[in-house]
Amino acid sequence: MQLDQRLVDAAVDQMNRRWSAEEYGGAAAVYLEDGQILTSVCLDNINMGVTLCHETGAICQAYTLDKRVTASVCVSRKPGSDDIVVLAPCGICQERLALWGPEVQVGVGDPQSPSGWSTRTLLEVNPFYWAARFADGGIWPSTAAHTG
């Protein structure tokens, strides 16, 4: 499945179910290869060292189901605002998504786009991916290399 407005809307719906408009909100959604959408939110904690990104729950659920992630998007909203922004995956979430290969699509903020976001592959977001050194001649390490 390709990253599209339907996936963004699923993340926004999850965010709105979890947080009121007066609070900071955020959520993520991923497409699985069969078209299923998984959503998740971050795990906030007073100890910032144990918080988790919005994408983490959906990524872990996909892995638990032994399903391939094809696209991921993370959205955010400031307290009291209706403006939704798409956030590119942080470096840690890029590492988590890398398990499914360089063609995984991710949403990135894009002020040039009418929607305010656009789609990039992991390879486009991270063209100098460090683990490519373990790719056995390819451009990206295999799933087997990632899972050791």
Short mmCIF file of N, CA, C and O in Angstrom, two decimals:
data_model
loop_
_atom_site.label_atom_id
_atom_site.label_comp_id
_atom_site.label_asym_id
_atom_site.label_seq_id
_atom_site.Cartn_x
_atom_site.Cartn_y
_atom_site.Cartn_z
N MET A 1 0.84 -1.18 0.00
CA MET A 1 0.00 0.00 0.00
C MET A 1 0.89 1.24 0.00
O MET A 1 1.90 1.29 0.67
N GLN A 2 0.45 2.23 -0.71
CA GLN A 2 1.15 3.51 -0.82
C GLN A 2 0.64 4.48 0.25
O GLN A 2 -0.54 4.48 0.58
N LEU A 3 1.54 5.31 0.76
CA LEU A 3 1.13 6.32 1.72
C LEU A 3 0.17 7.29 1.03
O LEU A 3 0.47 7.79 -0.04
N ASP A 4 -0.97 7.52 1.65
CA ASP A 4 -1.98 8.40 1.06
C ASP A 4 -2.74 9.12 2.17
O ASP A 4 -2.46 8.95 3.36
N GLN A 5 -3.69 9.93 1.77
CA GLN A 5 -4.48 10.72 2.73
C GLN A 5 -5.25 9.82 3.68
O GLN A 5 -5.45 10.18 4.85
N ARG A 6 -5.66 8.65 3.23
CA ARG A 6 -6.40 7.71 4.09
C ARG A 6 -5.54 7.31 5.31
O ARG A 6 -6.04 7.22 6.42
N LEU A 7 -4.25 7.10 5.08
CA LEU A 7 -3.36 6.74 6.18
C LEU A 7 -3.17 7.92 7.13
O LEU A 7 -3.20 7.76 8.35
N VAL A 8 -3.01 9.11 6.58
CA VAL A 8 -2.89 10.32 7.40
C VAL A 8 -4.15 10.50 8.24
O VAL A 8 -4.09 10.77 9.44
N ASP A 9 -5.31 10.32 7.61
CA ASP A 9 -6.59 10.46 8.32
C ASP A 9 -6.71 9.46 9.46
O ASP A 9 -7.24 9.78 10.53
N ALA A 10 -6.21 8.24 9.25
CA ALA A 10 -6.26 7.22 10.31
C ALA A 10 -5.41 7.66 11.51
O ALA A 10 -5.82 7.49 12.67
N ALA A 11 -4.27 8.26 11.24
CA ALA A 11 -3.42 8.76 12.33
C ALA A 11 -4.10 9.92 13.05
O ALA A 11 -4.10 9.99 14.29
N VAL A 12 -4.71 10.83 12.29
CA VAL A 12 -5.42 11.97 12.89
C VAL A 12 -6.59 11.47 13.74
O VAL A 12 -6.81 11.95 14.87
N ASP A 13 -7.35 10.51 13.23
CA ASP A 13 -8.47 9.96 14.01
C ASP A 13 -7.98 9.35 15.32
O ASP A 13 -8.60 9.55 16.37
N GLN A 14 -6.87 8.61 15.26
CA GLN A 14 -6.31 8.02 16.48
C GLN A 14 -5.89 9.12 17.47
O GLN A 14 -6.18 9.04 18.66
N MET A 15 -5.24 10.16 16.95
CA MET A 15 -4.82 11.27 17.80
C MET A 15 -6.02 11.92 18.47
O MET A 15 -6.00 12.19 19.68
N ASN A 16 -7.07 12.16 17.72
CA ASN A 16 -8.26 12.82 18.27
C ASN A 16 -8.99 11.95 19.29
O ASN A 16 -9.62 12.47 20.21
N ARG A 17 -8.92 10.62 19.13
CA ARG A 17 -9.53 9.72 20.13
C ARG A 17 -8.74 9.74 21.44
O ARG A 17 -9.30 9.58 22.51
N ARG A 18 -7.42 9.92 21.34
CA ARG A 18 -6.56 9.83 22.52
C ARG A 18 -6.44 11.15 23.27
O ARG A 18 -6.41 11.18 24.49
N TRP A 19 -6.33 12.25 22.55
CA TRP A 19 -6.11 13.54 23.19
C TRP A 19 -7.16 14.56 22.77
O TRP A 19 -7.52 14.65 21.60
N SER A 20 -7.61 15.35 23.73
CA SER A 20 -8.55 16.42 23.41
C SER A 20 -7.83 17.51 22.65
O SER A 20 -6.59 17.60 22.67
N ALA A 21 -8.59 18.38 22.00
CA ALA A 21 -8.01 19.46 21.20
C ALA A 21 -7.23 20.45 22.05
O ALA A 21 -6.39 21.18 21.54
N GLU A 22 -7.47 20.48 23.36
CA GLU A 22 -6.75 21.40 24.25
C GLU A 22 -5.38 20.87 24.64
O GLU A 22 -4.59 21.58 25.26
N GLU A 23 -5.10 19.62 24.32
CA GLU A 23 -3.82 19.01 24.68
C GLU A 23 -2.94 18.84 23.44
O GLU A 23 -3.44 18.80 22.33
N TYR A 24 -1.63 18.71 23.70
CA TYR A 24 -0.76 18.30 22.60
C TYR A 24 -1.27 16.95 22.12
O TYR A 24 -1.65 16.10 22.92
N GLY A 25 -1.28 16.75 20.83
CA GLY A 25 -1.70 15.48 20.29
C GLY A 25 -0.73 14.97 19.25
O GLY A 25 -0.04 15.74 18.58
N GLY A 26 -0.68 13.68 19.14
CA GLY A 26 0.14 13.05 18.13
C GLY A 26 -0.27 11.60 18.00
O GLY A 26 -0.85 11.01 18.92
N ALA A 27 0.00 11.02 16.85
CA ALA A 27 -0.30 9.60 16.62
C ALA A 27 0.39 9.19 15.33
O ALA A 27 0.89 10.03 14.57
N ALA A 28 0.39 7.90 15.11
CA ALA A 28 0.98 7.36 13.88
C ALA A 28 0.07 6.29 13.31
O ALA A 28 -0.77 5.71 14.02
N ALA A 29 0.26 6.03 12.04
CA ALA A 29 -0.45 4.95 11.36
C ALA A 29 0.51 4.31 10.36
O ALA A 29 1.34 5.00 9.76
N VAL A 30 0.39 2.99 10.23
CA VAL A 30 1.18 2.27 9.24
C VAL A 30 0.26 1.43 8.38
O VAL A 30 -0.78 0.95 8.84
N TYR A 31 0.65 1.29 7.12
CA TYR A 31 0.00 0.34 6.23
C TYR A 31 0.78 -0.95 6.26
O TYR A 31 2.02 -0.95 6.20
N LEU A 32 0.06 -2.04 6.29
CA LEU A 32 0.66 -3.35 6.10
C LEU A 32 0.49 -3.74 4.63
O LEU A 32 -0.35 -3.17 3.93
N GLU A 33 1.27 -4.70 4.19
CA GLU A 33 1.23 -5.07 2.78
C GLU A 33 -0.15 -5.53 2.30
O GLU A 33 -0.47 -5.41 1.13
N ASP A 34 -1.00 -6.00 3.21
CA ASP A 34 -2.34 -6.45 2.84
C ASP A 34 -3.38 -5.33 2.90
O ASP A 34 -4.57 -5.56 2.72
N GLY A 35 -2.92 -4.08 3.18
CA GLY A 35 -3.83 -2.94 3.22
C GLY A 35 -4.36 -2.61 4.60
O GLY A 35 -4.99 -1.56 4.79
N GLN A 36 -4.11 -3.48 5.57
CA GLN A 36 -4.55 -3.21 6.94
C GLN A 36 -3.81 -1.99 7.48
O GLN A 36 -2.65 -1.76 7.17
N ILE A 37 -4.52 -1.20 8.28
CA ILE A 37 -3.92 -0.03 8.94
C ILE A 37 -3.83 -0.31 10.43
O ILE A 37 -4.80 -0.73 11.06
N LEU A 38 -2.65 -0.06 10.99
CA LEU A 38 -2.44 -0.11 12.43
C LEU A 38 -2.12 1.30 12.90
O LEU A 38 -1.40 2.03 12.22
N THR A 39 -2.65 1.69 14.05
CA THR A 39 -2.38 3.02 14.60
C THR A 39 -1.80 2.88 16.00
O THR A 39 -1.99 1.86 16.67
N SER A 40 -1.12 3.92 16.43
CA SER A 40 -0.58 3.93 17.79
C SER A 40 -0.26 5.35 18.21
O SER A 40 -0.25 6.28 17.40
N VAL A 41 -0.01 5.49 19.50
CA VAL A 41 0.37 6.78 20.09
C VAL A 41 1.62 6.58 20.93
O VAL A 41 2.00 5.46 21.25
N CYS A 42 2.24 7.68 21.30
CA CYS A 42 3.45 7.60 22.11
C CYS A 42 3.12 7.17 23.53
O CYS A 42 1.98 7.27 23.98
N LEU A 43 4.13 6.71 24.21
CA LEU A 43 4.01 6.39 25.63
C LEU A 43 4.72 7.51 26.39
O LEU A 43 5.94 7.58 26.43
N ASP A 44 3.92 8.44 26.91
CA ASP A 44 4.48 9.54 27.68
C ASP A 44 4.85 9.06 29.07
O ASP A 44 4.22 8.16 29.63
N ASN A 45 5.88 9.68 29.63
CA ASN A 45 6.30 9.33 30.97
C ASN A 45 7.10 10.50 31.53
O ASN A 45 7.78 11.20 30.78
N ILE A 46 7.02 10.70 32.83
CA ILE A 46 7.79 11.78 33.45
C ILE A 46 9.29 11.57 33.23
O ILE A 46 10.05 12.51 33.13
N ASN A 47 9.72 10.33 33.11
CA ASN A 47 11.11 10.00 32.80
C ASN A 47 11.23 9.91 31.28
O ASN A 47 10.85 8.91 30.67
N MET A 48 11.75 10.96 30.65
CA MET A 48 11.82 11.01 29.19
C MET A 48 12.60 9.85 28.59
O MET A 48 12.40 9.49 27.45
N GLY A 49 13.48 9.23 29.35
CA GLY A 49 14.27 8.12 28.85
C GLY A 49 13.44 6.88 28.54
O GLY A 49 13.90 6.00 27.82
N VAL A 50 12.21 6.80 29.06
CA VAL A 50 11.38 5.62 28.80
C VAL A 50 10.19 5.91 27.89
O VAL A 50 9.36 5.04 27.66
N THR A 51 10.10 7.13 27.38
CA THR A 51 9.02 7.43 26.45
C THR A 51 9.27 6.70 25.14
O THR A 51 10.40 6.31 24.82
N LEU A 52 8.23 6.50 24.37
CA LEU A 52 8.32 5.84 23.07
C LEU A 52 7.67 6.72 22.02
O LEU A 52 6.69 7.41 22.29
N CYS A 53 8.18 6.67 20.81
CA CYS A 53 7.62 7.43 19.69
C CYS A 53 6.22 6.94 19.35
O CYS A 53 5.85 5.80 19.64
N HIS A 54 5.47 7.80 18.68
CA HIS A 54 4.11 7.44 18.27
C HIS A 54 4.08 6.18 17.41
O HIS A 54 3.16 5.38 17.51
N GLU A 55 5.07 5.97 16.56
CA GLU A 55 5.08 4.84 15.63
C GLU A 55 5.34 3.50 16.30
O GLU A 55 4.99 2.45 15.74
N THR A 56 5.97 3.50 17.45
CA THR A 56 6.50 2.27 18.04
C THR A 56 5.45 1.18 18.21
O THR A 56 5.69 0.01 17.88
N GLY A 57 4.30 1.51 18.74
CA GLY A 57 3.26 0.49 18.97
C GLY A 57 2.82 -0.19 17.69
O GLY A 57 2.71 -1.43 17.64
N ALA A 58 2.57 0.59 16.65
CA ALA A 58 2.13 0.00 15.38
C ALA A 58 3.24 -0.84 14.74
O ALA A 58 2.98 -1.90 14.18
N ILE A 59 4.48 -0.36 14.84
CA ILE A 59 5.60 -1.13 14.30
C ILE A 59 5.74 -2.46 15.03
O ILE A 59 5.90 -3.51 14.41
N CYS A 60 5.66 -2.43 16.35
CA CYS A 60 5.76 -3.67 17.13
C CYS A 60 4.60 -4.61 16.83
O CYS A 60 4.79 -5.83 16.74
N GLN A 61 3.41 -4.05 16.65
CA GLN A 61 2.26 -4.90 16.34
C GLN A 61 2.43 -5.55 14.97
O GLN A 61 2.14 -6.73 14.80
N ALA A 62 2.92 -4.81 13.99
CA ALA A 62 3.16 -5.37 12.66
C ALA A 62 4.17 -6.51 12.75
O ALA A 62 3.97 -7.58 12.15
N TYR A 63 5.22 -6.31 13.51
CA TYR A 63 6.24 -7.34 13.66
C TYR A 63 5.66 -8.56 14.37
O TYR A 63 5.92 -9.70 14.00
N THR A 64 4.84 -8.32 15.41
CA THR A 64 4.19 -9.41 16.13
C THR A 64 3.31 -10.23 15.19
O THR A 64 3.26 -11.46 15.28
N LEU A 65 2.61 -9.55 14.29
CA LEU A 65 1.73 -10.23 13.33
C LEU A 65 2.49 -10.84 12.17
O LEU A 65 1.89 -11.49 11.32
N ASP A 66 3.80 -10.61 12.10
CA ASP A 66 4.66 -11.06 11.00
C ASP A 66 4.15 -10.51 9.67
O ASP A 66 4.06 -11.21 8.67
N LYS A 67 3.82 -9.21 9.69
CA LYS A 67 3.33 -8.51 8.50
C LYS A 67 4.33 -7.44 8.08
O LYS A 67 4.95 -6.81 8.93
N ARG A 68 4.44 -7.23 6.80
CA ARG A 68 5.36 -6.25 6.25
C ARG A 68 4.73 -4.86 6.27
O ARG A 68 3.61 -4.66 5.79
N VAL A 69 5.45 -3.87 6.81
CA VAL A 69 5.03 -2.48 6.78
C VAL A 69 5.46 -1.89 5.43
O VAL A 69 6.60 -2.06 5.01
N THR A 70 4.53 -1.22 4.76
CA THR A 70 4.85 -0.59 3.47
C THR A 70 4.88 0.93 3.55
O THR A 70 5.50 1.57 2.71
N ALA A 71 4.20 1.51 4.56
CA ALA A 71 4.16 2.97 4.68
C ALA A 71 3.88 3.34 6.14
O ALA A 71 3.22 2.59 6.86
N SER A 72 4.40 4.51 6.54
CA SER A 72 4.23 4.98 7.91
C SER A 72 4.09 6.50 7.90
O SER A 72 4.77 7.18 7.13
N VAL A 73 3.21 6.99 8.77
CA VAL A 73 3.07 8.44 8.90
C VAL A 73 2.83 8.79 10.37
O VAL A 73 2.18 8.03 11.10
N CYS A 74 3.40 9.91 10.78
CA CYS A 74 3.23 10.41 12.14
C CYS A 74 2.67 11.82 12.04
O CYS A 74 3.15 12.63 11.24
N VAL A 75 1.65 12.12 12.84
CA VAL A 75 1.03 13.44 12.83
C VAL A 75 1.10 14.07 14.22
O VAL A 75 1.23 13.37 15.22
N SER A 76 0.98 15.39 14.24
CA SER A 76 1.07 16.12 15.50
C SER A 76 0.19 17.36 15.43
O SER A 76 -0.10 17.87 14.36
N ARG A 77 -0.20 17.82 16.63
CA ARG A 77 -1.02 19.04 16.73
C ARG A 77 -0.65 19.74 18.03
O ARG A 77 -0.51 19.11 19.08
N LYS A 78 -0.51 21.06 17.97
CA LYS A 78 -0.24 21.84 19.18
C LYS A 78 -1.54 22.01 19.96
O LYS A 78 -2.63 22.02 19.37
N PRO A 79 -1.45 22.21 21.27
CA PRO A 79 -2.66 22.42 22.07
C PRO A 79 -3.48 23.60 21.55
O PRO A 79 -2.93 24.65 21.24
N GLY A 80 -4.79 23.39 21.43
CA GLY A 80 -5.69 24.44 21.01
C GLY A 80 -5.65 24.77 19.53
O GLY A 80 -6.29 25.71 19.08
N SER A 81 -4.93 24.00 18.76
CA SER A 81 -4.79 24.27 17.33
C SER A 81 -5.49 23.19 16.51
O SER A 81 -5.55 22.03 16.91
N ASP A 82 -6.00 23.59 15.35
CA ASP A 82 -6.57 22.62 14.40
C ASP A 82 -5.55 22.24 13.33
O ASP A 82 -5.84 21.41 12.49
N ASP A 83 -4.38 22.87 13.36
CA ASP A 83 -3.35 22.61 12.36
C ASP A 83 -2.65 21.29 12.64
O ASP A 83 -2.01 21.12 13.67
N ILE A 84 -2.78 20.38 11.70
CA ILE A 84 -2.14 19.07 11.79
C ILE A 84 -0.87 19.11 10.95
O ILE A 84 -0.89 19.58 9.81
N VAL A 85 0.23 18.64 11.52
CA VAL A 85 1.48 18.56 10.77
C VAL A 85 1.93 17.11 10.69
O VAL A 85 1.67 16.31 11.60
N VAL A 86 2.57 16.78 9.58
CA VAL A 86 3.17 15.46 9.40
C VAL A 86 4.63 15.59 9.79
O VAL A 86 5.33 16.50 9.34
N LEU A 87 5.08 14.67 10.62
CA LEU A 87 6.46 14.65 11.09
C LEU A 87 7.21 13.50 10.43
O LEU A 87 6.72 12.37 10.42
N ALA A 88 8.38 13.78 9.91
CA ALA A 88 9.23 12.70 9.39
C ALA A 88 9.63 11.80 10.56
O ALA A 88 9.71 12.24 11.70
N PRO A 89 9.87 10.52 10.29
CA PRO A 89 10.27 9.64 11.38
C PRO A 89 11.64 10.03 11.93
O PRO A 89 12.55 10.39 11.17
N CYS A 90 11.78 9.97 13.24
CA CYS A 90 13.08 10.24 13.86
C CYS A 90 14.06 9.14 13.44
O CYS A 90 13.68 8.13 12.84
N GLY A 91 15.30 9.32 13.77
CA GLY A 91 16.30 8.34 13.41
C GLY A 91 16.03 6.96 13.99
O GLY A 91 16.27 5.94 13.33
N ILE A 92 15.53 6.91 15.21
CA ILE A 92 15.23 5.61 15.82
C ILE A 92 14.10 4.92 15.07
O ILE A 92 14.16 3.72 14.79
N CYS A 93 13.05 5.65 14.72
CA CYS A 93 11.95 5.04 13.97
C CYS A 93 12.39 4.66 12.55
O CYS A 93 11.91 3.67 12.01
N GLN A 94 13.30 5.42 11.97
CA GLN A 94 13.86 5.00 10.69
C GLN A 94 14.54 3.64 10.84
O GLN A 94 14.40 2.77 9.98
N GLU A 95 15.26 3.46 11.94
CA GLU A 95 15.91 2.16 12.19
C GLU A 95 14.86 1.06 12.36
O GLU A 95 15.04 -0.05 11.87
N ARG A 96 13.79 1.36 13.07
CA ARG A 96 12.74 0.35 13.27
C ARG A 96 12.09 -0.03 11.95
O ARG A 96 11.84 -1.20 11.67
N LEU A 97 11.81 0.97 11.11
CA LEU A 97 11.17 0.72 9.81
C LEU A 97 12.13 0.08 8.81
O LEU A 97 11.69 -0.59 7.87
N ALA A 98 13.42 0.24 9.01
CA ALA A 98 14.42 -0.29 8.08
C ALA A 98 14.33 -1.81 7.94
O ALA A 98 14.73 -2.37 6.93
N LEU A 99 13.76 -2.46 8.92
CA LEU A 99 13.57 -3.90 8.86
C LEU A 99 12.86 -4.33 7.58
O LEU A 99 13.14 -5.38 7.03
N TRP A 100 11.95 -3.48 7.09
CA TRP A 100 11.15 -3.83 5.92
C TRP A 100 11.71 -3.26 4.62
O TRP A 100 11.06 -3.33 3.58
N GLY A 101 12.87 -2.68 4.66
CA GLY A 101 13.57 -2.30 3.44
C GLY A 101 13.52 -0.85 3.06
O GLY A 101 12.78 -0.05 3.63
N PRO A 102 14.33 -0.48 2.06
CA PRO A 102 14.51 0.92 1.67
C PRO A 102 13.30 1.52 0.97
O PRO A 102 13.19 2.73 0.88
N GLU A 103 12.37 0.68 0.51
CA GLU A 103 11.22 1.20 -0.23
C GLU A 103 10.04 1.55 0.67
O GLU A 103 9.01 2.05 0.20
N VAL A 104 10.16 1.33 1.99
CA VAL A 104 9.09 1.73 2.91
C VAL A 104 8.88 3.24 2.74
O VAL A 104 9.83 4.02 2.76
N GLN A 105 7.63 3.63 2.57
CA GLN A 105 7.31 5.04 2.39
C GLN A 105 7.02 5.68 3.75
O GLN A 105 6.40 5.06 4.61
N VAL A 106 7.47 6.93 3.89
CA VAL A 106 7.22 7.68 5.12
C VAL A 106 6.73 9.07 4.75
O VAL A 106 7.09 9.62 3.71
N GLY A 107 5.89 9.62 5.61
CA GLY A 107 5.43 10.99 5.43
C GLY A 107 6.47 11.96 5.96
O GLY A 107 7.10 11.70 6.99
N VAL A 108 6.65 13.05 5.24
CA VAL A 108 7.56 14.11 5.67
C VAL A 108 6.85 15.45 5.51
O VAL A 108 6.05 15.63 4.59
N GLY A 109 7.15 16.39 6.39
CA GLY A 109 6.61 17.73 6.23
C GLY A 109 7.18 18.35 4.96
O GLY A 109 8.35 18.19 4.66
N ASP A 110 6.32 19.02 4.19
CA ASP A 110 6.75 19.59 2.91
C ASP A 110 5.97 20.87 2.66
O ASP A 110 4.83 20.83 2.17
N PRO A 111 6.55 22.03 2.97
CA PRO A 111 5.83 23.29 2.78
C PRO A 111 5.52 23.60 1.32
O PRO A 111 4.67 24.43 1.04
N GLN A 112 6.19 22.94 0.38
CA GLN A 112 5.93 23.15 -1.04
C GLN A 112 4.67 22.42 -1.52
O GLN A 112 4.13 22.73 -2.58
N SER A 113 4.20 21.44 -0.74
CA SER A 113 3.04 20.65 -1.12
C SER A 113 1.76 21.31 -0.61
O SER A 113 1.73 21.82 0.51
N PRO A 114 0.68 21.28 -1.40
CA PRO A 114 -0.59 21.85 -0.94
C PRO A 114 -1.10 21.23 0.36
O PRO A 114 -1.73 21.90 1.17
N SER A 115 -0.81 19.95 0.56
CA SER A 115 -1.25 19.27 1.79
C SER A 115 -0.33 19.55 2.97
O SER A 115 -0.68 19.25 4.10
N GLY A 116 0.86 20.09 2.70
CA GLY A 116 1.83 20.33 3.75
C GLY A 116 2.73 19.13 4.03
O GLY A 116 3.58 19.18 4.91
N TRP A 117 2.53 18.05 3.29
CA TRP A 117 3.35 16.86 3.46
C TRP A 117 3.54 16.18 2.11
O TRP A 117 2.81 16.43 1.17
N SER A 118 4.54 15.32 2.06
CA SER A 118 4.76 14.49 0.87
C SER A 118 5.34 13.16 1.32
O SER A 118 5.58 12.94 2.50
N THR A 119 5.55 12.29 0.37
CA THR A 119 6.02 10.94 0.64
C THR A 119 7.44 10.77 0.16
O THR A 119 7.79 11.23 -0.93
N ARG A 120 8.24 10.11 0.96
CA ARG A 120 9.60 9.72 0.59
C ARG A 120 9.81 8.27 1.00
O ARG A 120 9.16 7.78 1.93
N THR A 121 10.73 7.60 0.35
CA THR A 121 11.13 6.27 0.81
C THR A 121 12.19 6.43 1.89
O THR A 121 12.81 7.49 2.00
N LEU A 122 12.41 5.37 2.64
CA LEU A 122 13.47 5.43 3.65
C LEU A 122 14.81 5.73 2.99
O LEU A 122 15.62 6.47 3.56
N LEU A 123 15.05 5.18 1.81
CA LEU A 123 16.31 5.44 1.12
C LEU A 123 16.45 6.92 0.76
O LEU A 123 17.53 7.48 0.88
N GLU A 124 15.34 7.57 0.39
CA GLU A 124 15.40 9.00 0.08
C GLU A 124 15.63 9.83 1.34
O GLU A 124 16.31 10.85 1.30
N VAL A 125 15.05 9.40 2.45
CA VAL A 125 15.21 10.12 3.70
C VAL A 125 16.62 9.91 4.27
O VAL A 125 17.19 10.81 4.87
N ASN A 126 17.16 8.74 4.04
CA ASN A 126 18.46 8.39 4.61
C ASN A 126 19.33 7.74 3.53
O ASN A 126 19.57 6.53 3.57
N PRO A 127 19.83 8.53 2.57
CA PRO A 127 20.57 7.95 1.44
C PRO A 127 21.93 7.37 1.84
O PRO A 127 22.52 6.60 1.08
N PHE A 128 22.41 7.69 3.02
CA PHE A 128 23.71 7.18 3.46
C PHE A 128 23.53 6.27 4.68
O PHE A 128 24.31 6.30 5.62
N TYR A 129 22.52 5.43 4.61
CA TYR A 129 22.17 4.55 5.72
C TYR A 129 23.38 3.73 6.15
O TYR A 129 23.99 3.02 5.36
N TRP A 130 23.73 3.82 7.40
CA TRP A 130 24.93 3.19 7.93
C TRP A 130 24.95 1.68 7.75
O TRP A 130 26.00 1.09 7.49
N ALA A 131 23.80 1.03 7.87
CA ALA A 131 23.77 -0.44 7.82
C ALA A 131 23.92 -0.98 6.39
O ALA A 131 24.02 -2.19 6.21
N ALA A 132 23.96 -0.08 5.40
CA ALA A 132 24.20 -0.53 4.03
C ALA A 132 25.54 -1.27 3.93
O ALA A 132 25.73 -2.08 3.03
N ARG A 133 26.42 -1.02 4.87
CA ARG A 133 27.71 -1.73 4.90
C ARG A 133 27.53 -3.23 5.12
O ARG A 133 28.43 -4.00 4.88
N PHE A 134 26.35 -3.62 5.58
CA PHE A 134 26.06 -5.03 5.85
C PHE A 134 25.09 -5.61 4.82
O PHE A 134 24.41 -6.59 5.08
N ALA A 135 25.05 -5.01 3.65
CA ALA A 135 24.05 -5.37 2.64
C ALA A 135 24.50 -6.46 1.68
O ALA A 135 23.78 -6.78 0.75
N ASP A 136 25.66 -7.03 1.86
CA ASP A 136 26.16 -8.09 0.99
C ASP A 136 26.07 -7.71 -0.48
O ASP A 136 25.53 -8.45 -1.30
N GLY A 137 26.54 -6.52 -0.81
CA GLY A 137 26.58 -6.08 -2.20
C GLY A 137 25.34 -5.33 -2.67
O GLY A 137 25.35 -4.75 -3.73
N GLY A 138 24.27 -5.34 -1.89
CA GLY A 138 23.07 -4.60 -2.27
C GLY A 138 23.08 -3.21 -1.70
O GLY A 138 24.10 -2.74 -1.18
N ILE A 139 21.94 -2.54 -1.78
CA ILE A 139 21.86 -1.17 -1.25
C ILE A 139 21.32 -1.13 0.17
O ILE A 139 21.33 -0.09 0.81
N TRP A 140 20.81 -2.27 0.67
CA TRP A 140 20.15 -2.28 1.97
C TRP A 140 20.33 -3.66 2.58
O TRP A 140 20.26 -4.67 1.86
N PRO A 141 20.55 -3.76 3.87
CA PRO A 141 20.67 -5.09 4.49
C PRO A 141 19.35 -5.86 4.43
O PRO A 141 18.27 -5.26 4.48
N SER A 142 19.44 -7.15 4.33
CA SER A 142 18.25 -8.00 4.27
C SER A 142 17.54 -8.01 5.62
O SER A 142 18.11 -7.63 6.66
N THR A 143 16.31 -8.50 5.62
CA THR A 143 15.58 -8.68 6.87
C THR A 143 16.36 -9.61 7.79
O THR A 143 16.44 -9.38 8.99
N ALA A 144 16.96 -10.66 7.22
CA ALA A 144 17.75 -11.59 8.03
C ALA A 144 18.92 -10.88 8.70
O ALA A 144 19.23 -11.14 9.86
N ALA A 145 19.57 -9.98 7.98
CA ALA A 145 20.68 -9.23 8.57
C ALA A 145 20.19 -8.33 9.70
O ALA A 145 20.87 -8.17 10.72
N HIS A 146 19.01 -7.75 9.54
CA HIS A 146 18.46 -6.86 10.57
C HIS A 146 18.10 -7.63 11.83
O HIS A 146 18.27 -7.13 12.94
N THR A 147 17.57 -8.83 11.68
CA THR A 147 17.10 -9.57 12.84
C THR A 147 18.17 -10.48 13.43
O THR A 147 17.95 -11.08 14.48
N GLY A 148 19.31 -10.57 12.76
CA GLY A 148 20.47 -11.27 13.29
C GLY A 148 20.31 -12.72 13.43
O GLY A 148 20.88 -13.43 14.13
#
